Short mmCIF file of C-alpha atoms in Angstrom, two decimals:
data_model
loop_
_atom_site.label_atom_id
_atom_site.label_comp_id
_atom_site.label_asym_id
_atom_site.label_seq_id
_atom_site.Cartn_x
_atom_site.Cartn_y
_atom_site.Cartn_z
CA UNK A 1 -30.26 39.28 -70.42
CA UNK A 2 -32.35 38.10 -67.52
CA UNK A 3 -31.63 37.16 -64.46
CA UNK A 4 -28.98 37.95 -62.65
CA UNK A 5 -25.33 38.11 -63.97
CA UNK A 6 -21.56 38.32 -62.11
CA UNK A 7 -19.10 39.04 -62.77
CA UNK A 8 -15.98 38.25 -63.67
CA UNK A 9 -16.47 34.73 -62.26
CA UNK A 10 -13.27 32.86 -61.32
CA UNK A 11 -10.91 35.84 -60.06
CA UNK A 12 -7.41 35.37 -58.31
CA UNK A 13 -5.34 37.68 -56.79
CA UNK A 14 -2.89 38.79 -54.25
CA UNK A 15 -3.23 39.90 -50.49
CA UNK A 16 -2.18 43.65 -52.27
CA UNK A 17 -4.12 43.71 -55.02
CA UNK A 18 -7.15 45.98 -55.80
CA UNK A 19 -9.51 43.79 -57.14
CA UNK A 20 -14.04 44.60 -57.58
CA UNK A 21 -16.57 41.87 -58.49
CA UNK A 22 -20.09 42.99 -60.05
CA UNK A 23 -23.46 42.27 -60.29
CA UNK A 24 -26.54 43.10 -62.58
CA UNK A 25 -30.06 42.15 -61.89
CA UNK A 26 -32.06 42.30 -65.13
CA UNK A 27 -35.84 41.51 -62.76
CA UNK A 28 -36.69 44.42 -60.99
CA UNK A 29 -36.39 43.46 -58.07
CA UNK A 30 -36.00 45.86 -55.76
CA UNK A 31 -33.08 43.89 -52.94
CA UNK A 32 -30.12 42.77 -54.40
CA UNK A 33 -27.45 41.75 -51.82
CA UNK A 34 -24.17 39.55 -51.31
CA UNK A 35 -23.17 36.51 -50.31
CA UNK A 36 -20.30 34.27 -49.16
CA UNK A 37 -19.82 30.54 -49.82
CA UNK A 38 -17.35 28.50 -48.64
CA UNK A 39 -17.28 23.82 -48.84
CA UNK A 40 -19.76 22.71 -46.53
CA UNK A 41 -20.56 25.83 -44.62
CA UNK A 42 -23.83 27.87 -44.25
CA UNK A 43 -24.18 31.30 -47.31
CA UNK A 44 -22.81 33.90 -44.98
CA UNK A 45 -24.81 37.39 -45.75
CA UNK A 46 -22.52 39.96 -46.18
CA UNK A 47 -24.51 42.60 -46.61
CA UNK A 48 -27.59 44.08 -48.37
CA UNK A 49 -29.24 47.19 -50.79
CA UNK A 50 -32.79 48.12 -51.04
CA UNK A 51 -33.42 51.03 -53.75
CA UNK A 52 -30.10 51.32 -54.30
CA UNK A 53 -29.29 51.95 -49.54
CA UNK A 54 -27.63 49.17 -47.15
CA UNK A 55 -29.69 47.68 -44.82
CA UNK A 56 -27.78 45.20 -43.68
CA UNK A 57 -23.46 45.39 -42.39
CA UNK A 58 -22.98 41.62 -40.46
CA UNK A 59 -20.23 42.39 -39.26
CA UNK A 60 -18.07 41.62 -42.40
CA UNK A 61 -13.95 43.16 -42.42
CA UNK A 62 -13.43 47.10 -43.72
CA UNK A 63 -11.36 45.52 -46.84
CA UNK A 64 -14.78 44.11 -48.49
CA UNK A 65 -16.25 46.95 -50.08
CA UNK A 66 -19.78 47.26 -51.18
CA UNK A 67 -21.29 49.86 -54.32
CA UNK A 68 -25.48 50.17 -55.18
CA UNK A 69 -25.62 53.22 -57.37
CA UNK A 70 -29.17 51.78 -58.70
CA UNK A 71 -31.12 49.15 -58.28
CA UNK A 72 -29.65 46.88 -60.81
CA UNK A 73 -26.57 47.30 -60.79
CA UNK A 74 -23.76 45.93 -57.27
CA UNK A 75 -20.44 45.81 -56.83
CA UNK A 76 -18.00 44.24 -54.17
CA UNK A 77 -14.91 46.37 -53.33
CA UNK A 78 -11.88 44.30 -52.50
CA UNK A 79 -8.39 45.68 -51.24
CA UNK A 80 -5.71 43.75 -49.33
CA UNK A 81 -7.86 40.93 -48.35
CA UNK A 82 -6.71 37.24 -46.93
CA UNK A 83 -6.36 33.96 -48.49
CA UNK A 84 -9.14 32.76 -45.90
CA UNK A 85 -11.12 35.35 -47.64
CA UNK A 86 -10.83 33.39 -50.47
CA UNK A 87 -14.65 31.42 -50.87
CA UNK A 88 -17.17 31.89 -53.86
CA UNK A 89 -19.25 35.26 -53.60
CA UNK A 90 -22.60 35.40 -54.82
CA UNK A 91 -24.92 37.58 -55.67
CA UNK A 92 -28.81 37.51 -55.17
CA UNK A 93 -32.11 40.06 -55.26
CA UNK A 94 -35.47 40.03 -54.00
CA UNK A 95 -38.65 41.87 -54.63
CA UNK A 96 -38.37 43.24 -51.14
CA UNK A 97 -35.91 43.41 -48.26
CA UNK A 98 -37.70 40.84 -45.88
CA UNK A 99 -35.98 37.72 -46.71
CA UNK A 100 -39.48 36.17 -46.84
CA UNK A 101 -39.54 36.02 -50.99
CA UNK A 102 -37.24 33.94 -53.16
CA UNK A 103 -33.79 34.40 -54.15
CA UNK A 104 -32.46 34.58 -57.02
CA UNK A 105 -28.77 34.27 -58.13
CA UNK A 106 -26.54 34.66 -60.20
CA UNK A 107 -23.90 31.64 -60.49
CA UNK A 108 -20.96 33.61 -57.76
CA UNK A 109 -17.12 34.61 -58.47
CA UNK A 110 -14.87 32.31 -58.26
CA UNK A 111 -12.50 34.00 -55.64
CA UNK A 112 -8.68 33.31 -54.98
CA UNK A 113 -6.73 34.68 -52.69
CA UNK A 114 -3.00 34.05 -52.87
CA UNK B 1 -27.40 30.53 -30.96
CA UNK B 2 -29.22 29.94 -34.53
CA UNK B 3 -28.34 26.36 -36.38
CA UNK B 4 -29.78 24.64 -39.03
CA UNK B 5 -28.45 20.99 -39.71
CA UNK B 6 -28.59 18.34 -42.68
CA UNK B 7 -26.41 15.52 -43.85
CA UNK B 8 -23.91 16.39 -45.54
CA UNK B 9 -24.34 14.02 -48.03
CA UNK B 10 -26.29 11.24 -49.65
CA UNK B 11 -26.49 8.99 -52.33
CA UNK B 12 -29.23 7.70 -53.66
CA UNK B 13 -29.50 5.32 -56.81
CA UNK B 14 -31.28 6.91 -60.06
CA UNK B 15 -35.49 5.94 -60.15
CA UNK B 16 -35.40 5.93 -56.44
CA UNK B 17 -36.64 7.90 -54.00
CA UNK B 18 -35.07 9.97 -50.87
CA UNK B 19 -35.12 12.36 -48.58
CA UNK B 20 -33.43 14.79 -47.20
CA UNK B 21 -33.78 15.98 -43.91
CA UNK B 22 -33.78 19.69 -41.89
CA UNK B 23 -33.84 21.10 -38.62
CA UNK B 24 -33.83 24.55 -37.11
CA UNK B 25 -33.48 25.95 -33.62
CA UNK B 26 -33.90 29.96 -34.15
CA UNK B 27 -35.69 32.20 -32.73
CA UNK B 28 -38.98 31.70 -33.66
CA UNK B 29 -40.07 31.52 -36.99
CA UNK B 30 -41.36 33.06 -40.03
CA UNK B 31 -40.92 30.28 -43.32
CA UNK B 32 -38.68 28.01 -44.27
CA UNK B 33 -36.51 27.85 -47.54
CA UNK B 34 -35.41 24.80 -49.25
CA UNK B 35 -32.81 25.61 -52.82
CA UNK B 36 -31.01 23.59 -55.16
CA UNK B 37 -27.55 24.40 -56.51
CA UNK B 38 -25.91 22.00 -59.19
CA UNK B 39 -22.02 21.72 -59.08
CA UNK B 40 -20.76 25.74 -60.45
CA UNK B 41 -24.08 27.33 -61.10
CA UNK B 42 -26.37 29.69 -58.75
CA UNK B 43 -29.02 28.43 -56.02
CA UNK B 44 -32.58 27.57 -57.35
CA UNK B 45 -35.66 28.10 -55.29
CA UNK B 46 -37.74 25.07 -55.01
CA UNK B 47 -40.38 25.62 -52.16
CA UNK B 48 -41.41 27.07 -49.52
CA UNK B 49 -43.65 26.17 -46.31
CA UNK B 50 -44.72 28.24 -43.44
CA UNK B 51 -48.15 25.99 -42.40
CA UNK B 52 -47.04 22.65 -41.18
CA UNK B 53 -47.96 20.26 -44.20
CA UNK B 54 -47.49 18.97 -46.95
CA UNK B 55 -46.52 20.58 -50.73
CA UNK B 56 -45.65 18.39 -54.04
CA UNK B 57 -44.67 20.23 -56.96
CA UNK B 58 -43.85 17.33 -59.71
CA UNK B 59 -41.04 15.46 -58.83
CA UNK B 60 -40.50 16.73 -55.31
CA UNK B 61 -42.03 17.21 -52.12
CA UNK B 62 -41.59 19.75 -48.92
CA UNK B 63 -43.01 18.55 -45.47
CA UNK B 64 -42.56 20.78 -42.86
CA UNK B 65 -43.69 20.28 -38.58
CA UNK B 66 -43.15 23.92 -37.31
CA UNK B 67 -43.61 21.67 -33.83
CA UNK B 68 -40.97 19.37 -33.89
CA UNK B 69 -38.34 21.31 -35.93
CA UNK B 70 -38.31 20.29 -39.08
CA UNK B 71 -38.60 19.68 -42.52
CA UNK B 72 -37.44 16.65 -45.46
CA UNK B 73 -37.22 17.61 -49.28
CA UNK B 74 -38.46 13.95 -51.02
CA UNK B 75 -37.77 13.25 -54.64
CA UNK B 76 -39.16 10.85 -56.62
CA UNK B 77 -38.32 8.94 -60.02
CA UNK B 78 -34.60 9.69 -59.17
CA UNK B 79 -32.91 11.64 -62.09
CA UNK B 80 -28.62 11.87 -62.95
CA UNK B 81 -29.92 15.94 -63.11
CA UNK B 82 -30.88 15.93 -59.27
CA UNK B 83 -26.75 15.38 -58.33
CA UNK B 84 -26.65 18.18 -56.51
CA UNK B 85 -26.07 20.97 -53.62
CA UNK B 86 -29.61 21.60 -51.41
CA UNK B 87 -29.44 23.98 -49.62
CA UNK B 88 -32.42 24.14 -46.70
CA UNK B 89 -33.38 27.98 -44.98
CA UNK B 90 -35.18 29.35 -42.48
CA UNK B 91 -36.97 33.12 -42.16
CA UNK B 92 -36.69 32.34 -38.27
CA UNK B 93 -38.11 36.19 -35.76
CA UNK B 94 -36.25 38.70 -37.01
CA UNK B 95 -37.35 38.61 -41.10
CA UNK B 96 -33.28 37.47 -41.39
CA UNK B 97 -32.12 33.71 -43.47
CA UNK B 98 -30.97 31.24 -40.92
CA UNK B 99 -28.94 28.72 -44.35
CA UNK B 100 -28.10 25.00 -43.15
CA UNK B 101 -24.65 24.16 -45.45
CA UNK B 102 -26.16 22.10 -47.31
CA UNK B 103 -26.46 18.39 -48.07
CA UNK B 104 -24.54 16.80 -51.80
CA UNK B 105 -27.34 13.95 -53.25
CA UNK B 106 -25.34 12.09 -55.35
CA UNK B 107 -27.03 10.01 -57.58
CA UNK B 108 -25.70 6.19 -58.56
CA UNK B 109 -26.80 4.56 -61.93
#
């Protein structure tokens, strides 16, 4: 496999459920990101990991919990979400976390919170 | 605040030329990206500009004027497959990437 792979592609969950989104990159990159994409809104950066350490957390509610066990894998654990959290969640990777390099995105996980 | 402005939607005809504008107000500037995103797919890199001028890459060109806080993406010889959203993003002085909301381009036969 190549590139950035996200699973699941679609997820429907209730507000009391616990679920996780998974991201895997096969590019040998050192930085990984979670973005939230809502219709007609700019991409919102949620978390940045560089060499498995979290380097940025943009005031994201604690109901979103990231995990980066190694440089190739990134998870987003979801718990007691709200309907306004329904969106496309995009994972991305890059060679370095300083925003000057090209981002490689996965196809996203479309989340619907009922 | 920091802001990136792009038109929400544009329509163009197959075979024609279209210019998608992006204006930005950010705290400093360290480069500008354009990404393409087809519906239901990942955004993919199109271009990067850090110096003023035009960068050409096949049918696509990107222009930057730092003094005007302005960029455009020029698409020539439009094809149906160019129907997509085009995202403009600017790197500010803190090396944060500031994104526009994207321009949905509709190509008609």
